[in-house]
Short mmCIF file of C-alpha atoms in Angstrom, two decimals:
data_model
loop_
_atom_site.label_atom_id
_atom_site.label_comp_id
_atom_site.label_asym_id
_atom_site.label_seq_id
_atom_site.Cartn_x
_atom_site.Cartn_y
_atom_site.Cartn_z
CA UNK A 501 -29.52 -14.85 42.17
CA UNK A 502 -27.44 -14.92 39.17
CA UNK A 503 -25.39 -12.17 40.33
CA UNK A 504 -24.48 -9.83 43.60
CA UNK A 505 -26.88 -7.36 43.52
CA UNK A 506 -25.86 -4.32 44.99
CA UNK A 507 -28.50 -1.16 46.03
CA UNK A 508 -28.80 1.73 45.69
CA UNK A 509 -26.49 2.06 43.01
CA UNK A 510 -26.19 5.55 43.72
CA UNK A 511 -26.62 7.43 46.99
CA UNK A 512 -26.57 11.02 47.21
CA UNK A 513 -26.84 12.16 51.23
CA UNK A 514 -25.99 15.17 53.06
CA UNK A 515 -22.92 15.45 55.84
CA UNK A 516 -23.72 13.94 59.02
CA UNK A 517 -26.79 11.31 58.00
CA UNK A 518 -26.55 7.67 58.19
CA UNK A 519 -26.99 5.57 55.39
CA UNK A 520 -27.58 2.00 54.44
CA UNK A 521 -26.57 0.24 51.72
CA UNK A 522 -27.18 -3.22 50.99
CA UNK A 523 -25.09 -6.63 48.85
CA UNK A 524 -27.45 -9.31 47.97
CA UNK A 525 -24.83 -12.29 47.58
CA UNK A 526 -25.23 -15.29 44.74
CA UNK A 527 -27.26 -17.90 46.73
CA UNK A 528 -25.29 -20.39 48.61
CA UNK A 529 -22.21 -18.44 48.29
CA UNK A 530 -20.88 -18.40 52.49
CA UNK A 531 -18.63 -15.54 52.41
CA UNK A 532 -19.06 -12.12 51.54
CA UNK A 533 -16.73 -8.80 51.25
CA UNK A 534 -17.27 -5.54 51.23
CA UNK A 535 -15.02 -2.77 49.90
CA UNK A 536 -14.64 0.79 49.62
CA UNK A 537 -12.82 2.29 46.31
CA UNK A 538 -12.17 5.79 45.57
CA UNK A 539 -11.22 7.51 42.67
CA UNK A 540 -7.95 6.57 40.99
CA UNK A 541 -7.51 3.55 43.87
CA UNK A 542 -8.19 0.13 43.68
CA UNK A 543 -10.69 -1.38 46.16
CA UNK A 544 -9.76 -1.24 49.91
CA UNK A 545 -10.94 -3.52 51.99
CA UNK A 546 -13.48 -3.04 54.73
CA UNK A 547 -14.92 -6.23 56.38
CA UNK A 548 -15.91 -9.90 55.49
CA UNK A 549 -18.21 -12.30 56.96
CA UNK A 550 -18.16 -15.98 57.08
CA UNK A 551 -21.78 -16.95 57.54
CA UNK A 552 -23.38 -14.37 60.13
CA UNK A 553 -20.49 -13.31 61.76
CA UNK A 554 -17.49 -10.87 60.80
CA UNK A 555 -14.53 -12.96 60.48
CA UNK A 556 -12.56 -10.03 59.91
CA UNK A 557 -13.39 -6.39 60.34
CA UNK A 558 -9.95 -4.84 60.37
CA UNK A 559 -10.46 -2.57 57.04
CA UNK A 560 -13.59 -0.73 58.95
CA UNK A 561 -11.93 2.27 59.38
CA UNK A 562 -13.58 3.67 62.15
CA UNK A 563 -16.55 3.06 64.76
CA UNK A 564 -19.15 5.00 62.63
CA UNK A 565 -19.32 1.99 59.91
CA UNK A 566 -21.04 -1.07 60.82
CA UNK A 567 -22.18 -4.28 59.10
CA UNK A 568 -24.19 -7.16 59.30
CA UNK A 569 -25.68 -10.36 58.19
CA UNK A 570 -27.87 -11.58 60.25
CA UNK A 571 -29.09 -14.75 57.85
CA UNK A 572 -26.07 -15.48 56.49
CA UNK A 573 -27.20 -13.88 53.39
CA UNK A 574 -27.86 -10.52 52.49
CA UNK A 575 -25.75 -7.67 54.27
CA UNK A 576 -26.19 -3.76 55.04
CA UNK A 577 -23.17 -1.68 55.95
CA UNK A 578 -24.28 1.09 57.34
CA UNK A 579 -22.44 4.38 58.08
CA UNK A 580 -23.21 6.93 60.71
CA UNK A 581 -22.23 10.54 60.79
CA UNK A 582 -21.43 10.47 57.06
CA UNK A 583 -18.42 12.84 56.30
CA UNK A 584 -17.25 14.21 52.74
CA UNK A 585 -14.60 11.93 52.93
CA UNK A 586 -16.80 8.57 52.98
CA UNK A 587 -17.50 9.56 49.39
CA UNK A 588 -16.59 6.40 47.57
CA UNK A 589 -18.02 3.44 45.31
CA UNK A 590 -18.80 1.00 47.92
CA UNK A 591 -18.60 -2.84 46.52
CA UNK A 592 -19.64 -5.90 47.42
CA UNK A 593 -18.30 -9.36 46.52
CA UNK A 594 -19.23 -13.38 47.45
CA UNK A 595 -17.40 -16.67 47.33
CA UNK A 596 -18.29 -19.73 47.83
CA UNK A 597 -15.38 -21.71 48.41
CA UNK A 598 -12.33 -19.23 48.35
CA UNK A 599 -11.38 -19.92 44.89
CA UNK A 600 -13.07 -16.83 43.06
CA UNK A 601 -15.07 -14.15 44.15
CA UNK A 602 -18.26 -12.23 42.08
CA UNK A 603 -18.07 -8.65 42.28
CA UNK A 604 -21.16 -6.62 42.28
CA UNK A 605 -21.31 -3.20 40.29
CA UNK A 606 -20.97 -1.41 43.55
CA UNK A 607 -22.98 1.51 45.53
CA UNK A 608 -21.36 4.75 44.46
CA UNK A 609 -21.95 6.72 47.53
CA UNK A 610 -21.85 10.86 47.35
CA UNK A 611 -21.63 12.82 50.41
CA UNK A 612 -22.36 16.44 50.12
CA UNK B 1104 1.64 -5.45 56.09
CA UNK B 1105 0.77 -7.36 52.86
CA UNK B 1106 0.68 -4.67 50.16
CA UNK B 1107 0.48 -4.87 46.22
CA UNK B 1108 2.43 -2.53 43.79
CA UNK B 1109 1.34 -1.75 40.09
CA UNK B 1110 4.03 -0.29 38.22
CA UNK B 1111 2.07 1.75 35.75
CA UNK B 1112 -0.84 3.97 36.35
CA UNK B 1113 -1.98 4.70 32.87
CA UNK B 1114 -0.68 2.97 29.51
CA UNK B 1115 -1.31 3.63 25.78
CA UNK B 1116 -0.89 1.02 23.18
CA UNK B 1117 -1.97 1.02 19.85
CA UNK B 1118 -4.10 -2.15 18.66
CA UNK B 1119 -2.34 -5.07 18.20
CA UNK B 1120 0.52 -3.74 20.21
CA UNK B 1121 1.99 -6.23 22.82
CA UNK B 1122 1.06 -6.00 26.47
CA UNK B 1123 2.80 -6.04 29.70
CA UNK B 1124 1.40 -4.64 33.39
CA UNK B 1125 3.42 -4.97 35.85
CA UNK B 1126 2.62 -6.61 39.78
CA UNK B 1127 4.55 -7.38 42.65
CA UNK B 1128 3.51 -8.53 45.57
CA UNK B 1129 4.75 -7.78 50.00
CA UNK B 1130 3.60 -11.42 51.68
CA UNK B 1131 5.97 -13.94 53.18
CA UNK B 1132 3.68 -16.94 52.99
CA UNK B 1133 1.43 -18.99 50.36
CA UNK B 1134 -0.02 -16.73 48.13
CA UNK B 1135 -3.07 -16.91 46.16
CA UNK B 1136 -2.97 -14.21 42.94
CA UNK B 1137 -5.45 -12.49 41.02
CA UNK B 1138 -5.88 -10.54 38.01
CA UNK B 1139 -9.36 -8.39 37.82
CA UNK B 1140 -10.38 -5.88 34.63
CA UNK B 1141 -13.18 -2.91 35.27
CA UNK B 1142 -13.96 -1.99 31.66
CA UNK B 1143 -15.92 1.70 31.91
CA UNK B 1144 -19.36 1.66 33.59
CA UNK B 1145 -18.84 -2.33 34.74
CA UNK B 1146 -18.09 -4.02 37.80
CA UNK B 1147 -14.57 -6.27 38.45
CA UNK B 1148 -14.53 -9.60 36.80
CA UNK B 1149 -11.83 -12.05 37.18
CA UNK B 1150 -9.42 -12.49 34.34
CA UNK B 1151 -6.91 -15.36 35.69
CA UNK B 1152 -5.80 -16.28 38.82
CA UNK B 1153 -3.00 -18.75 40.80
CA UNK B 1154 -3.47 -21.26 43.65
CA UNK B 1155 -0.45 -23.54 42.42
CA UNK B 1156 0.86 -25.93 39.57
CA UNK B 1157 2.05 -24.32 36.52
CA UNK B 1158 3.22 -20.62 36.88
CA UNK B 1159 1.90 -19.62 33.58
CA UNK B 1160 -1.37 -19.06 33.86
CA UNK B 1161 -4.07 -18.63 30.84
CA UNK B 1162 -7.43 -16.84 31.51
CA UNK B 1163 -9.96 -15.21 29.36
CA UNK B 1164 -9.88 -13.21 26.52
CA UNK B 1165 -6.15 -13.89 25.71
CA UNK B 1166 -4.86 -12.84 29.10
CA UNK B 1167 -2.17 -14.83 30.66
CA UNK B 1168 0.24 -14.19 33.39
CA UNK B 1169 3.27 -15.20 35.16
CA UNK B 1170 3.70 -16.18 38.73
CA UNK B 1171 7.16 -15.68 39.66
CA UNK B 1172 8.16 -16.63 43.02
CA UNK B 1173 12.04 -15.13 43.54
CA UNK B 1174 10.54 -12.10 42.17
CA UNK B 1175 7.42 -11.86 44.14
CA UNK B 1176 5.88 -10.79 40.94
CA UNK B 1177 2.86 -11.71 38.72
CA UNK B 1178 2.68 -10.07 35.37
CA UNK B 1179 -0.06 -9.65 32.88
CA UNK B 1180 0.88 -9.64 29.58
CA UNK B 1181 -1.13 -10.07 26.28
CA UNK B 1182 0.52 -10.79 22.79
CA UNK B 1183 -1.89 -8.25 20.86
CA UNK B 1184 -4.34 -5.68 22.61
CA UNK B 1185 -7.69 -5.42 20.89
CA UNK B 1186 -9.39 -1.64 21.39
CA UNK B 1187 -12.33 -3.56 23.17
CA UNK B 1188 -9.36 -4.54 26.27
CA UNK B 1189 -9.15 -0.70 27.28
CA UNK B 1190 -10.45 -0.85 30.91
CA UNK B 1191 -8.75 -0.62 34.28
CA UNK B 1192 -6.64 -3.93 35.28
CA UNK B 1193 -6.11 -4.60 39.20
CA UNK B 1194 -3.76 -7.08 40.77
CA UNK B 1195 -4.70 -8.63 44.20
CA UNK B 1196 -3.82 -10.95 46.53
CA UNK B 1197 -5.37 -13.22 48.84
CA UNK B 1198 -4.18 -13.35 52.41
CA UNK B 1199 -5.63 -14.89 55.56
CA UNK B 1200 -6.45 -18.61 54.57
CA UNK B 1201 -8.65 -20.27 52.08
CA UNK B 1202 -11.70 -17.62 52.11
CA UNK B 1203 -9.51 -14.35 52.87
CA UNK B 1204 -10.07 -11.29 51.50
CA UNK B 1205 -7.95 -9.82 48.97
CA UNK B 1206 -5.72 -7.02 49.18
CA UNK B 1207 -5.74 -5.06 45.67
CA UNK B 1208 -3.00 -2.89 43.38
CA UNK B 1209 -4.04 0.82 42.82
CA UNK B 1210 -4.52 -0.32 39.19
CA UNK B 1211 -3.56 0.10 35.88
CA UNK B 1212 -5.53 2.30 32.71
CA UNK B 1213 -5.34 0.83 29.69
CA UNK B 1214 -5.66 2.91 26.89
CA UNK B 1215 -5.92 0.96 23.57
CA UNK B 1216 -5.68 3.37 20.40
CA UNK B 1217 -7.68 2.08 17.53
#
């Protein structure tokens, strides 16, 4: 697509359910980010994948978040056991070659 | 750990004032620099970034900054704001080879008085 498409854009879910959400990258584009921004912070990153696999998951901050990629395209991260504390706008980015990446307008993620 | 600083959390200018955010940078080896703007309700776009070559680097919208190496720093500045620039600028950094992820500032408001 023309952009990274990023849904839902908003997620309202109650302490202790999982959720999905899920970055549709611009076509072609190899490598894709996600990360997690709260309020007054600027984004934080989580994981990236080159192709189908993670090529670095060291911002994941613990075992209940999870992502894949299983084309090489489209991703989920997915969150277990949500806490109050995962509240966040979750984002989404894609690059092609390293030189610039394409934000998406994010997942803004409640957790009540 | 790499790690980006942003001077200024929140800055008021009146239009056509002059503009200056600040951004240094924690990382001993080649560096890779980015500017990104968030204007209300809209997802980060690029402004300008560095790979190498000339330090001074134009982008959109009037933006430029400067790469500074002995001061690990890479300023935005702007000659003359525009109300239309008040958004949220972030400064990040690429680490970890040519399709690394970026490691971003805690941002700057920008509040441009009409």
């Amino acid at each position: 697509g023309a952009g990274v498409s990023q849904t839902p854009s908003n997620k309202v879910t109650e302490k202790g359910k999982y959720v999905e959400l899920r970055c549709d990258p611009i076509s072609g584009h190899t490598a894709l980010y996600w990360y997690r921004q709260s309020l007054g912070q600027g984004p934080e990153f989580l994981i990236y994948f080159q192709g189908t696999g993670a090529a670095d998951d060291s911002g994941l901050p613990n075992d209940r978040f999870f992502a894949v990629r299983p084309e090489g395209s489209v991703s989920t991260l997915k969150i277990q056991r949500t806490e109050r504390g995962d509240s966040a706008v979750y984002l989404c980015a894609s690059s092609l070659r390293g030189n610039g990446y394409t934000f998406g307008s994010g997942t803004r993620l409640t957790v009540v | 750990a790499q790690s980006v600083s942003q001077h200024n959390h929140h800055v008021i200018l009146s239009e056509a004032a002059s503009l200056e955010l600040g951004c240094n940078y924690s990382y001993g080896g080649t560096v890779n620099l980015f500017w990104y703007v968030q204007y209300p309700g809209q997802h980060l776009q690029l402004l300008l970034k560095y790979f190498s070559g000339d330090p001074l680097v134009k982008g959109i919208k009037g933006f430029e900054a400067e790469f500074i190496k002995s001061k690990f720093s890479f300023n935005l500045r702007k000659p003359s704001v525009q109300w239309s620039d008040t958004a949220e600028y972030f400064c990040a950094v690429k680490v970890g080879g040519s399709q690394g992820n970026l490691i971003f500032g805690k941002g700057t408001k920008l509040s441009v008085k009409p």
